[in-house]
mmCIF file of C-alpha atoms and ligand atoms in Angstrom:
data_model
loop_
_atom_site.group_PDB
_atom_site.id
_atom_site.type_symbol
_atom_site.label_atom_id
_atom_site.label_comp_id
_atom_site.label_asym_id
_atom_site.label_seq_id
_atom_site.Cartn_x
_atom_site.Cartn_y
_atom_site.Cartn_z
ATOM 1 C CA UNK M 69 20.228 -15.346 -33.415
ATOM 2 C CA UNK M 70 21.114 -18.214 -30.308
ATOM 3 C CA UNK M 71 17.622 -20.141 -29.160
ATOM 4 C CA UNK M 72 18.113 -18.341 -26.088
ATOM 5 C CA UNK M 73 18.503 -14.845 -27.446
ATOM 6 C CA UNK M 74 15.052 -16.117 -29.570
ATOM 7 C CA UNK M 75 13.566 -16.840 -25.790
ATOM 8 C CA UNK M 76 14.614 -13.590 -24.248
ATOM 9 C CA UNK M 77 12.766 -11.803 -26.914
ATOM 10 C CA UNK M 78 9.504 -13.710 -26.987
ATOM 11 C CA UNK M 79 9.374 -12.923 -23.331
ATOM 12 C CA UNK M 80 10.003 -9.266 -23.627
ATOM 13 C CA UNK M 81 9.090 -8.476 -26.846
ATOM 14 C CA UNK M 82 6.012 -5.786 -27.848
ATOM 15 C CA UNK M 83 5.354 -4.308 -24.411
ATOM 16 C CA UNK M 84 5.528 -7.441 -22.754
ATOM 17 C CA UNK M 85 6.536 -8.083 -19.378
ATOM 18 C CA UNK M 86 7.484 -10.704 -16.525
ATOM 19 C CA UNK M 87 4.624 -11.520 -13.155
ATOM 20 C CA UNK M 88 7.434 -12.408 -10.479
ATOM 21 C CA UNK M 89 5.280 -14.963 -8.894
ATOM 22 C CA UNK M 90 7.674 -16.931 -7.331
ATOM 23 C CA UNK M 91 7.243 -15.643 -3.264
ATOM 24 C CA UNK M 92 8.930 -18.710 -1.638
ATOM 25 C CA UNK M 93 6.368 -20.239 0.834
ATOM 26 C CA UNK M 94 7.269 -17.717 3.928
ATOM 27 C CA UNK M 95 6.954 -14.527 1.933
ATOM 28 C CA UNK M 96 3.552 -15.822 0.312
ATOM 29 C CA UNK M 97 2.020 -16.618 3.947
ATOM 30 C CA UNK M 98 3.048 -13.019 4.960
ATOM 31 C CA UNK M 99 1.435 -11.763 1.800
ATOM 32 C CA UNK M 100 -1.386 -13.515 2.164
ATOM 33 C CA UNK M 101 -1.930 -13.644 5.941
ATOM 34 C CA UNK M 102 -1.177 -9.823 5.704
ATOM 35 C CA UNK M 103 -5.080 -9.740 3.725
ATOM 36 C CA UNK M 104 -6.494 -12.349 6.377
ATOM 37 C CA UNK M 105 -6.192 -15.080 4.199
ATOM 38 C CA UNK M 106 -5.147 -18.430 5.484
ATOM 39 C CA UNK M 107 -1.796 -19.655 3.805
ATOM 40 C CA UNK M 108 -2.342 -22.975 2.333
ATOM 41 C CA UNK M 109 -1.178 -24.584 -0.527
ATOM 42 C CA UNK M 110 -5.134 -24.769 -2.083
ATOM 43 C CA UNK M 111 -4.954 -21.061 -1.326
ATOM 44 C CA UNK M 112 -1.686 -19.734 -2.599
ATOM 45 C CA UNK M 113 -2.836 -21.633 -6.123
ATOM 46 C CA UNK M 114 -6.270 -20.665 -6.516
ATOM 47 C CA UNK M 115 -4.692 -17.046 -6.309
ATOM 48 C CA UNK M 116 -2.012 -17.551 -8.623
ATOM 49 C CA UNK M 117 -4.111 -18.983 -11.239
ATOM 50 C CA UNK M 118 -6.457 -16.821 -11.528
ATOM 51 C CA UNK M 119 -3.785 -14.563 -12.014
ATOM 52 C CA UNK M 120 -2.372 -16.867 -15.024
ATOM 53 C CA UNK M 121 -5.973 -17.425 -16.359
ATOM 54 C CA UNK M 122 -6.486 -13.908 -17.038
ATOM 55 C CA UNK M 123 -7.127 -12.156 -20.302
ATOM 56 C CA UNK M 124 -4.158 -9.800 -20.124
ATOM 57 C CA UNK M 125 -1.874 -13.156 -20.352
ATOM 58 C CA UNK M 126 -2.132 -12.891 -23.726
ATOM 59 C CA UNK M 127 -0.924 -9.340 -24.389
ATOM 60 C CA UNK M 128 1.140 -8.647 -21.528
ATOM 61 C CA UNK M 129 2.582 -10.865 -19.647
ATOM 62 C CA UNK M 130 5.718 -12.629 -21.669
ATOM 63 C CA UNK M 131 6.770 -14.784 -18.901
ATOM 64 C CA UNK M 132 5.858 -15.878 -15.077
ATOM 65 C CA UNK M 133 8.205 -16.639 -12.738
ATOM 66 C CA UNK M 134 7.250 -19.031 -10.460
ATOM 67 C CA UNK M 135 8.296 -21.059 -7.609
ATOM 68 C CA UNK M 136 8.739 -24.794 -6.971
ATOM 69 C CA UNK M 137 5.462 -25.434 -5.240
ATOM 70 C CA UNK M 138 3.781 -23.640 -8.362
ATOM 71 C CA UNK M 139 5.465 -25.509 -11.181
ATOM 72 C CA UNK M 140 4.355 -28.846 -9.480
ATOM 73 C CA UNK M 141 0.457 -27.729 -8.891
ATOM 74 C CA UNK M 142 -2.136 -29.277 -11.772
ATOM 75 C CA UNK M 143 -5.503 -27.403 -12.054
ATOM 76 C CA UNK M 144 -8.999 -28.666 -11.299
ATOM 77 C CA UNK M 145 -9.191 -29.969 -15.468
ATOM 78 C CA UNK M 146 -5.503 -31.720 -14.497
ATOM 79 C CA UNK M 147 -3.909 -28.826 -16.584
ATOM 80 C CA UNK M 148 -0.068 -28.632 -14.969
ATOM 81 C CA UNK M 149 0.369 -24.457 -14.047
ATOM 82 C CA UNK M 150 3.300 -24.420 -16.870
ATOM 83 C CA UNK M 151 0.908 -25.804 -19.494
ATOM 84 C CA UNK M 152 -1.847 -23.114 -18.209
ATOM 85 C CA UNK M 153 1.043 -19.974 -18.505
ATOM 86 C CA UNK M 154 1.884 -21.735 -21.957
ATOM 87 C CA UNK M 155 -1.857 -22.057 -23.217
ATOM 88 C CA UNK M 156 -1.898 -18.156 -23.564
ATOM 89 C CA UNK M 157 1.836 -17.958 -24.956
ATOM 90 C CA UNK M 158 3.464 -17.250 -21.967
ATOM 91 C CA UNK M 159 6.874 -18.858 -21.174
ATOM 92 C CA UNK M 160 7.051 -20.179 -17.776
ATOM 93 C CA UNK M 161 10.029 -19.629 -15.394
ATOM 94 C CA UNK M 162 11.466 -20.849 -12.021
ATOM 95 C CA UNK M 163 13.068 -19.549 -9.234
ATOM 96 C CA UNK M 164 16.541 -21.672 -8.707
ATOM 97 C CA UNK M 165 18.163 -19.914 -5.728
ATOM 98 C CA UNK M 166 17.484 -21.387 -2.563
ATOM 99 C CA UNK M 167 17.170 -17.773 -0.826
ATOM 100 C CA UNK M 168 19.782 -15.142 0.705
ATOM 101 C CA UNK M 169 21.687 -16.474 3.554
ATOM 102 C CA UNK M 170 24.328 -14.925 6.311
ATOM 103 C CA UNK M 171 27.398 -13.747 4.209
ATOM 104 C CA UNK M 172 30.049 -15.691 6.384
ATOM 105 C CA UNK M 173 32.882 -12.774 6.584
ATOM 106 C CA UNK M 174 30.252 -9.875 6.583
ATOM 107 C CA UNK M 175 27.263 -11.208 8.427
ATOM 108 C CA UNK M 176 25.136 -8.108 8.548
ATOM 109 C CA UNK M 177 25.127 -8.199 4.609
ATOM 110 C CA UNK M 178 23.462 -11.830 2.545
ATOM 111 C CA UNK M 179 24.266 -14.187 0.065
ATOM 112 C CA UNK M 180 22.384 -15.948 -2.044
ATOM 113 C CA UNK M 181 22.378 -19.990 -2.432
ATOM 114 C CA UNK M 182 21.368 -22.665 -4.268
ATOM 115 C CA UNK M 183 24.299 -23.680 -6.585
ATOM 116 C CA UNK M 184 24.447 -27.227 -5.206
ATOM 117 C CA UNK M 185 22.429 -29.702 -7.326
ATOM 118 C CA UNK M 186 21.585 -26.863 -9.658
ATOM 119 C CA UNK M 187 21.983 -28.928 -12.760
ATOM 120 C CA UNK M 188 20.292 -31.662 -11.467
ATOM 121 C CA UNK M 189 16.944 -29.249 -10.379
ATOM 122 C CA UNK M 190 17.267 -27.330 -13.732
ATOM 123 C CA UNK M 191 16.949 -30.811 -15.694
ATOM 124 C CA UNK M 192 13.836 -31.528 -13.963
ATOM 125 C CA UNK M 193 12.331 -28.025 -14.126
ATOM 126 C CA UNK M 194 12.812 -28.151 -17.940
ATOM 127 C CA UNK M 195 10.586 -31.379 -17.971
ATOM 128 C CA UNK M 196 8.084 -29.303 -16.230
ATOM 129 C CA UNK M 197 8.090 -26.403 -18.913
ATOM 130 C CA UNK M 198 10.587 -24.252 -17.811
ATOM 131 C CA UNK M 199 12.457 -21.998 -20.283
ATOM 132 C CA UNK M 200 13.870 -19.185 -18.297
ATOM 133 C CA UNK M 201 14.961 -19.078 -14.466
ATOM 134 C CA UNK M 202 15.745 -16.602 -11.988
ATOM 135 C CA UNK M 203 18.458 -15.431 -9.064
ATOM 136 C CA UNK M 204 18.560 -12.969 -6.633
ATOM 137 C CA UNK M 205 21.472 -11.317 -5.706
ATOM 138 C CA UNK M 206 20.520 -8.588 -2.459
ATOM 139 C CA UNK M 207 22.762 -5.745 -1.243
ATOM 140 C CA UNK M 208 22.203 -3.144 1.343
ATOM 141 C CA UNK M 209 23.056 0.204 1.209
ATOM 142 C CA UNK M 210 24.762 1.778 4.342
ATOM 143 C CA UNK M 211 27.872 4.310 4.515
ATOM 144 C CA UNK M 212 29.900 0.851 4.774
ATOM 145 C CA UNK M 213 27.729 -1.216 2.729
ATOM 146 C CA UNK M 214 27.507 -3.306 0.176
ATOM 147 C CA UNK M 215 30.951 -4.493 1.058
ATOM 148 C CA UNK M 216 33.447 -5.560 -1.808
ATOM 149 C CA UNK M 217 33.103 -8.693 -0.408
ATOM 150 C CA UNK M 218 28.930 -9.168 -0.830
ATOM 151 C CA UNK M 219 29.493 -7.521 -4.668
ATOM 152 C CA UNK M 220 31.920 -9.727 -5.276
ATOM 153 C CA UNK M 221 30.279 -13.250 -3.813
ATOM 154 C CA UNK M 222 26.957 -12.308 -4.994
ATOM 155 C CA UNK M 223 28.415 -11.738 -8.702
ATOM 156 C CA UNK M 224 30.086 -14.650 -8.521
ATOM 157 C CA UNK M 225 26.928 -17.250 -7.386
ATOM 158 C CA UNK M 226 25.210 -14.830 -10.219
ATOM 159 C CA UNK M 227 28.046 -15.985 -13.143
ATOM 160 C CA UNK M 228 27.670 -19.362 -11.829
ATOM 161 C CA UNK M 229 24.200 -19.500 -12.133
ATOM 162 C CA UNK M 230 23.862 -18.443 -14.993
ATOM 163 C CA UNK M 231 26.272 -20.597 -17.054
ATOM 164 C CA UNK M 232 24.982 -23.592 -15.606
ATOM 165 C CA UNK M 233 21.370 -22.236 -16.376
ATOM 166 C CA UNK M 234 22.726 -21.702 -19.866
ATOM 167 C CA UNK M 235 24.080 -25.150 -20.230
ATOM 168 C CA UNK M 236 20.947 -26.604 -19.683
ATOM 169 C CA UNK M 237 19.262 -24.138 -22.246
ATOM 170 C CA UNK M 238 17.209 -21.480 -20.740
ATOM 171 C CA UNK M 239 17.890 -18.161 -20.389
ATOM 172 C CA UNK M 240 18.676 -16.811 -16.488
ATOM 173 C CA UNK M 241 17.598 -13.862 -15.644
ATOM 174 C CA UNK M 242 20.074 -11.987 -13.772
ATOM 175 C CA UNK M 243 18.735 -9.882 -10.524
ATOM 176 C CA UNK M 244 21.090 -8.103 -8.730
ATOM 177 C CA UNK M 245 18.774 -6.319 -6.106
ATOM 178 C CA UNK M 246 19.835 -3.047 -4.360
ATOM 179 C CA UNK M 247 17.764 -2.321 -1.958
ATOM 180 C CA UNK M 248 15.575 0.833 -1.413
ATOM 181 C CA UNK M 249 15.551 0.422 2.612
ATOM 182 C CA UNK M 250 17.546 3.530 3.987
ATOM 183 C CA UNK M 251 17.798 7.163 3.951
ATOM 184 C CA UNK M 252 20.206 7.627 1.252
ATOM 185 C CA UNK M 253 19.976 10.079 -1.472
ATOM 186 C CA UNK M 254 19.390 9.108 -5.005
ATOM 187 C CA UNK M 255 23.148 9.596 -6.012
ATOM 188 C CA UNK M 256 24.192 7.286 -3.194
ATOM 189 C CA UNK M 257 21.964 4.460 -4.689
ATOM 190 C CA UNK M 258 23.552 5.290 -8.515
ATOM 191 C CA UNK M 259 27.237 4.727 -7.166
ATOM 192 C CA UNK M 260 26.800 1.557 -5.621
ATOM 193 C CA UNK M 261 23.937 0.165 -8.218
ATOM 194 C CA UNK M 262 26.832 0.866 -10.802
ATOM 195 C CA UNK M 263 29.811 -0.807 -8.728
ATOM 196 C CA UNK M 264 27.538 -3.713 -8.137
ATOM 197 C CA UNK M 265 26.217 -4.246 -11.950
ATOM 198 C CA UNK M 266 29.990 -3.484 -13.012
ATOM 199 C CA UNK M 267 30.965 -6.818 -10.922
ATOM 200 C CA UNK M 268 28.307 -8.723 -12.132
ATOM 201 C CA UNK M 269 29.035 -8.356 -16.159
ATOM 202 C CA UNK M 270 32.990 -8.703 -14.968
ATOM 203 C CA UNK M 271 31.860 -12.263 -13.995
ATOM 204 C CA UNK M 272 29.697 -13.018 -16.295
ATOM 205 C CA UNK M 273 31.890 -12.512 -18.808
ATOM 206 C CA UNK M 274 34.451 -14.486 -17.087
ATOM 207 C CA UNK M 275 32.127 -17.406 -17.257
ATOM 208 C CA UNK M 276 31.455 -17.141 -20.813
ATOM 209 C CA UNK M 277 27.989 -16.501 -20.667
ATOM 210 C CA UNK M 278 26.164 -16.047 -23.685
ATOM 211 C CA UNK M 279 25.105 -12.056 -23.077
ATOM 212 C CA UNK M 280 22.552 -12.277 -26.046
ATOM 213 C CA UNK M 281 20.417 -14.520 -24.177
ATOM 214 C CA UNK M 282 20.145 -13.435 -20.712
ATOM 215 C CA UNK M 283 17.344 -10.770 -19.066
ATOM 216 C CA UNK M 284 18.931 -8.535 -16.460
ATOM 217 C CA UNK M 285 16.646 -7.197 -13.645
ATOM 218 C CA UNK M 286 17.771 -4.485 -11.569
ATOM 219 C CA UNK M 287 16.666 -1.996 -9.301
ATOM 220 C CA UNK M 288 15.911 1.567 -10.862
ATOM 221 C CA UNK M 289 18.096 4.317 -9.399
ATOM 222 C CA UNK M 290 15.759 5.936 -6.360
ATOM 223 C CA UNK M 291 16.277 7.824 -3.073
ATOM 224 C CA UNK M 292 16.019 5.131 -0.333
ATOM 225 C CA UNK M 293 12.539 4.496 1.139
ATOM 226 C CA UNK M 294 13.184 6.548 4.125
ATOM 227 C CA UNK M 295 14.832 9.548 2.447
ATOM 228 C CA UNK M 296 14.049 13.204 2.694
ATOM 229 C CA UNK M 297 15.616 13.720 -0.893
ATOM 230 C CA UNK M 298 12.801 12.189 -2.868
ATOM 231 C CA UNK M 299 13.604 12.338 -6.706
ATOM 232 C CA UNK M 300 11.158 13.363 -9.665
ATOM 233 C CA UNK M 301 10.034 10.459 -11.764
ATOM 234 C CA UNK M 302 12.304 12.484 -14.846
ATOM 235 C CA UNK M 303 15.353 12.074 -12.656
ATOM 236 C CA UNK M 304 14.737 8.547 -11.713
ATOM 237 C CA UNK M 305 14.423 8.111 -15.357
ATOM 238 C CA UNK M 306 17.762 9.959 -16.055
ATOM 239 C CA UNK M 307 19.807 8.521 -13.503
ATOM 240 C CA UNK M 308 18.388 4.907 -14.061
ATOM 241 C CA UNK M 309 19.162 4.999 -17.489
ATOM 242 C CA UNK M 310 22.802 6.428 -17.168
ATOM 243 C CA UNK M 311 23.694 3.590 -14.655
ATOM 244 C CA UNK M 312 22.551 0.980 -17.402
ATOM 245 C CA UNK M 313 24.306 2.654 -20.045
ATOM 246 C CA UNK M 314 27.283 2.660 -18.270
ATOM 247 C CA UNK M 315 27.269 -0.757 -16.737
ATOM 248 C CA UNK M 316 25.305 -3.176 -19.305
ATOM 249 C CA UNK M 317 27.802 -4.582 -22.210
ATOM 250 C CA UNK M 318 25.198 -3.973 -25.422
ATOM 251 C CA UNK M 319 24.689 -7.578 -26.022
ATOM 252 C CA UNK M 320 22.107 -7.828 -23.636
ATOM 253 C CA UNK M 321 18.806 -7.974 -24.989
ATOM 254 C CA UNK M 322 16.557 -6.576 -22.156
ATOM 255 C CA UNK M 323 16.348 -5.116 -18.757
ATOM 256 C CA UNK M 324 13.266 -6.300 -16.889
ATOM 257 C CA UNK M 325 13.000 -3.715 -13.520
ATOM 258 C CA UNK M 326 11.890 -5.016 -10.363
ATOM 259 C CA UNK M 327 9.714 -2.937 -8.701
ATOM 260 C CA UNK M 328 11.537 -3.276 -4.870
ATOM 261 C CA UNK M 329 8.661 -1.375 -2.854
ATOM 262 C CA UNK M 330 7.332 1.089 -4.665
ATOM 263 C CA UNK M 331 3.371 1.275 -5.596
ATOM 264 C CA UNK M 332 2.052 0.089 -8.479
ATOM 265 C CA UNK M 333 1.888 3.835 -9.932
ATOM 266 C CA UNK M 334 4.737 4.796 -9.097
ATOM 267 C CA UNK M 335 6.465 2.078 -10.941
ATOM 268 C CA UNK M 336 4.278 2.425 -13.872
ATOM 269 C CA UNK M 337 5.091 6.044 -13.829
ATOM 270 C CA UNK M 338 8.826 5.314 -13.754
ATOM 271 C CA UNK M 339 8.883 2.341 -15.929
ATOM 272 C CA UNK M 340 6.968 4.943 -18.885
ATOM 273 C CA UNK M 341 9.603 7.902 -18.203
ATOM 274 C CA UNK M 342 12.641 5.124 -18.715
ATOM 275 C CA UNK M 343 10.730 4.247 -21.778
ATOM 276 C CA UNK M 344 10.022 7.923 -22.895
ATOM 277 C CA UNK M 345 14.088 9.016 -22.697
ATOM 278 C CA UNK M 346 14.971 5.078 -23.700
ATOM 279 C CA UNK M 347 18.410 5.919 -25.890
ATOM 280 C CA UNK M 348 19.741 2.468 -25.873
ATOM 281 C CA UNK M 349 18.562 -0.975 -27.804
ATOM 282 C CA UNK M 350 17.950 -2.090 -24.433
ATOM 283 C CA UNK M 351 13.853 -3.221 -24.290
ATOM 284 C CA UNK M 352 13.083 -1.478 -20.890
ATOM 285 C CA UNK M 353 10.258 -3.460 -19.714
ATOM 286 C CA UNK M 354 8.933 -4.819 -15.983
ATOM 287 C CA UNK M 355 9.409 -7.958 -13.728
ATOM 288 C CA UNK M 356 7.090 -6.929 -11.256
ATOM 289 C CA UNK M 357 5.892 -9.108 -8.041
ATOM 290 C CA UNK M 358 4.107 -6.157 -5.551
ATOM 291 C CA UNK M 359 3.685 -3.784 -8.298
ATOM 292 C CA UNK M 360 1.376 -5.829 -10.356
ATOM 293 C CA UNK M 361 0.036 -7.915 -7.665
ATOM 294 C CA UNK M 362 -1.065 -5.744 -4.785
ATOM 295 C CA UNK M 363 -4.337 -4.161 -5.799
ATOM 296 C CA UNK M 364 -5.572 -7.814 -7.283
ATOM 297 C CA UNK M 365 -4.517 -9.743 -3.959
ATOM 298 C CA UNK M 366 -6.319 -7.234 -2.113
ATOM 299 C CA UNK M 367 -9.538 -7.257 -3.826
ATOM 300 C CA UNK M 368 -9.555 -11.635 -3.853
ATOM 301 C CA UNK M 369 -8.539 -11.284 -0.044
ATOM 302 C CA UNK M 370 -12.452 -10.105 0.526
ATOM 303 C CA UNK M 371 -13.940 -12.700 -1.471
ATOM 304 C CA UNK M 372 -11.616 -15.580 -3.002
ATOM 305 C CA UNK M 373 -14.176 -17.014 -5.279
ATOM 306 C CA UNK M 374 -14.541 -13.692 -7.014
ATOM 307 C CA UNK M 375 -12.372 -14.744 -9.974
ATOM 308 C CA UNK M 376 -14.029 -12.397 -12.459
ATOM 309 C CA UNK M 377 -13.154 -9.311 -10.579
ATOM 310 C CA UNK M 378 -9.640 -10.325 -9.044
ATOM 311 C CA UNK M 379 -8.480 -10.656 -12.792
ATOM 312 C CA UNK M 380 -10.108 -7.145 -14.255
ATOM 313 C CA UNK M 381 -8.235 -5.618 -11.150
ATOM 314 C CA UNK M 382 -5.121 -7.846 -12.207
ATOM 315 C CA UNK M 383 -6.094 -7.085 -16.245
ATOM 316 C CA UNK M 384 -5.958 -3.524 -15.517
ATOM 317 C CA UNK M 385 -2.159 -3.394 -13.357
ATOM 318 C CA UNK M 386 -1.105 -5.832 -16.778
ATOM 319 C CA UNK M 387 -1.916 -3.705 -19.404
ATOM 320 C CA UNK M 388 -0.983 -0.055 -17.626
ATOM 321 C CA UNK M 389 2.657 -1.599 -17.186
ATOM 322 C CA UNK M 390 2.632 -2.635 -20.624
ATOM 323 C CA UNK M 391 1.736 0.979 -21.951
ATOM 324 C CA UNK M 392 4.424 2.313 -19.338
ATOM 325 C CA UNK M 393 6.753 -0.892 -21.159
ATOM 326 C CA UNK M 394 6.138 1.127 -24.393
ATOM 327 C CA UNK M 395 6.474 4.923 -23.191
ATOM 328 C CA UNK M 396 2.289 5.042 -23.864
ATOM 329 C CA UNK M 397 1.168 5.429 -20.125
ATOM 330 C CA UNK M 398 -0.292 8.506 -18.254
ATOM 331 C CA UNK M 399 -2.007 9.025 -15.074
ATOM 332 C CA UNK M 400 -5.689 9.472 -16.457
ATOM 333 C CA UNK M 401 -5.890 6.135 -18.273
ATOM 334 C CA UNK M 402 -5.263 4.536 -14.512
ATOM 335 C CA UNK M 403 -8.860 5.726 -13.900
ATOM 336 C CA UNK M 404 -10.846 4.409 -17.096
HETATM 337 C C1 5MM P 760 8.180 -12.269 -5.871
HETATM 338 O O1 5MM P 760 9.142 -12.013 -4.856
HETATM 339 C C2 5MM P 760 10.468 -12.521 -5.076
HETATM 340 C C3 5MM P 760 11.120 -12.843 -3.761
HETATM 341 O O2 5MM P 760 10.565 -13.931 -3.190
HETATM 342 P P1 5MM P 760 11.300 -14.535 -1.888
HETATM 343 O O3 5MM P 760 11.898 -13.385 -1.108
HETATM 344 O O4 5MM P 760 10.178 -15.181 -1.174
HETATM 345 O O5 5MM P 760 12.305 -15.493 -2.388
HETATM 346 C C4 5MM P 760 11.385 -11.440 -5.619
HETATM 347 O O6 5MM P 760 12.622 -11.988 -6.005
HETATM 348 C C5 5MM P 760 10.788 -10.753 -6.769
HETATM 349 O O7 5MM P 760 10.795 -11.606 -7.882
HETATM 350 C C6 5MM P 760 11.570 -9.509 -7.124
HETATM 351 O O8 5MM P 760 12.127 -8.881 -5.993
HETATM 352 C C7 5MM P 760 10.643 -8.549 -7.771
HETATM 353 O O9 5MM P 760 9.535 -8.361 -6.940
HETATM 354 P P2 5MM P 760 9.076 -6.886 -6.620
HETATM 355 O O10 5MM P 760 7.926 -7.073 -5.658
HETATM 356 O O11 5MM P 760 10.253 -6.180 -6.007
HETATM 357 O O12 5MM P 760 8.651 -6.313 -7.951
#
């Protein structure tokens, strides 16, 4: 077994899961300001530890992701964030890319940046406790759209990535996002989820990356947002886990969903069904930002030095995805 195979698993491992806490600085001021709470750097930490500081750290939550700000910030007692995340056996992570820019060639569709002075940043960010990282890759779906030329740029900056990530000895996780905004059917989003994860493990493998030790996080398979062909939470189940079966060499250890838009029960629901028909070795679990933040940012919003009671709200989001991560969720433990 590599090292970073070894760190893929103690991140996903026994219902565990990933808190995508890494909202660069613009989307955590719309978050924040969208609750009426002032964006400042005091504020964006004293919500994001007292998401780390929370009981269901231990049990849940294998790994945070976080952002550069984040990995810098000490605590009141001069903790650092990473040591914090650590101090309840949680790995910490970083965001490397540098966020999803104009695709020159096809400028209504984005590409994500950030491979210049990668090394360099990684080297530092392993000083600060970093073990895994993360990329996002984002396509659109249209009749035209994502172009060959977006799946094939965004799976190369995603190969890239990841072998220099790998070089320097933590394990990337790999996040090619389709997203739900649209009014295409289910199918639609299957067919070009599949042509887009096909390119990715095409490159990958052409870089020699070590599949064993990275953590793929895709979309599940869904009707887009503004659809009239909603699918059951069976089919998104079905579909979801054809697409990976298809597409994802065996090697890989896990498959970490994002949760893209949906609420927190509905990707709890999902993330259970996947788990329920799970026929692969794949570990199915979650790498959820909105899904397991929402409810908790919410509830801080009305009073931020309720710590107690933003982390039962957090606590309880934590340990339903973590049943759902194991197939042992249903609807009436989400009121007990
Ligand atoms: C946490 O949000 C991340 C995006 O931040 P920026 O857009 O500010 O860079 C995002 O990559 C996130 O990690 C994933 O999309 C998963 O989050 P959701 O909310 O879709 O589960």
């Amino acid at each position: 077994m590599s090292e970073l195979n070894k760190i893929a698993l103690k991140i996903l491992s026994n219902g565990k899961g990933i808190l995508a806490a890494d909202e660069s600085t613009g989307t955590m001021t719309k978050r924040l300001e969208s609750v009426n709470v002032p964006s400042s750097p005091e504020n964006r930490l004293l919500f994001r530890k007292t998401l780390f500081s929370s009981e269901s750290m231990k049990n849940c939550i294998g790994g945070v992701i976080l952002y550069d700000e984040t990995i810098k910030q000490t605590t009141n007692s001069k903790q650092t964030i990473p040591e914090l995340i650590s101090f309840s056996d949680g790995l910490p992570g970083i965001k490397v890319d540098t966020g999803a820019k104009v695709l020159a060639g096809s400028p209504e569709e984005k590409i994500t940046e950030g491979l210049d002075g990668l090394r360099e940043r990684l080297k530092e960010y392993y000083k600060l406790g970093a073990r895994f990282t993360k990329w996002r890759g984002v396509y659109n779906i249209s009749n035209d759209y994502p172009s060959k030329l977006s799946i094939y740029a965004n799976a190369h900056a995603l190969a890239r990535y990841s072998a220099i990530v790998q070089e320097c000895k933590m394990v990337p996780i790999v996040e090619p996002e389709v997203l739900m905004d649209g009014n295409h059917s289910a199918e639609v989003c299957l067919n070009k989820t599949s042509a887009v994860l096909e390119k990715c493990f095409e490159e990958l493998i052409l870089h020699n990356i070590d599949l064993s030790g990275i953590i793929l996080k895709p979309n599940m398979i869904l009707a887009g947002a503004n659809s009239d062909k909603k699918i059951s939470g069976e089919e998104v189940a079905k579909l979801t886990l054809k697409c990976l079966k298809q597409n994802v060499p065996s090697d890989v250890p896990g498959i970490a969903f994002l949760s893209g838009g949906q609420t927190e029960i509905e990707a709890t629901e999902n993330l259970n069904l996947i788990n329920k028909n799970n026929d692969t070795n794949f570990i199915m679990t979650y790498s959820y930002g909105r899904a397991l933040q929402k409810s908790a940012l919410k509830f801080w919003s009305k009073d931020t030095k309720d710590i107690k009671g933003t982390q039962t709200i957090f606590n309880h989001r934590a340990n339903m995805c973590t049943l759902a991560a194991q197939g042992k969720w249903s609807i009436d433990l989400e009121s007990k």
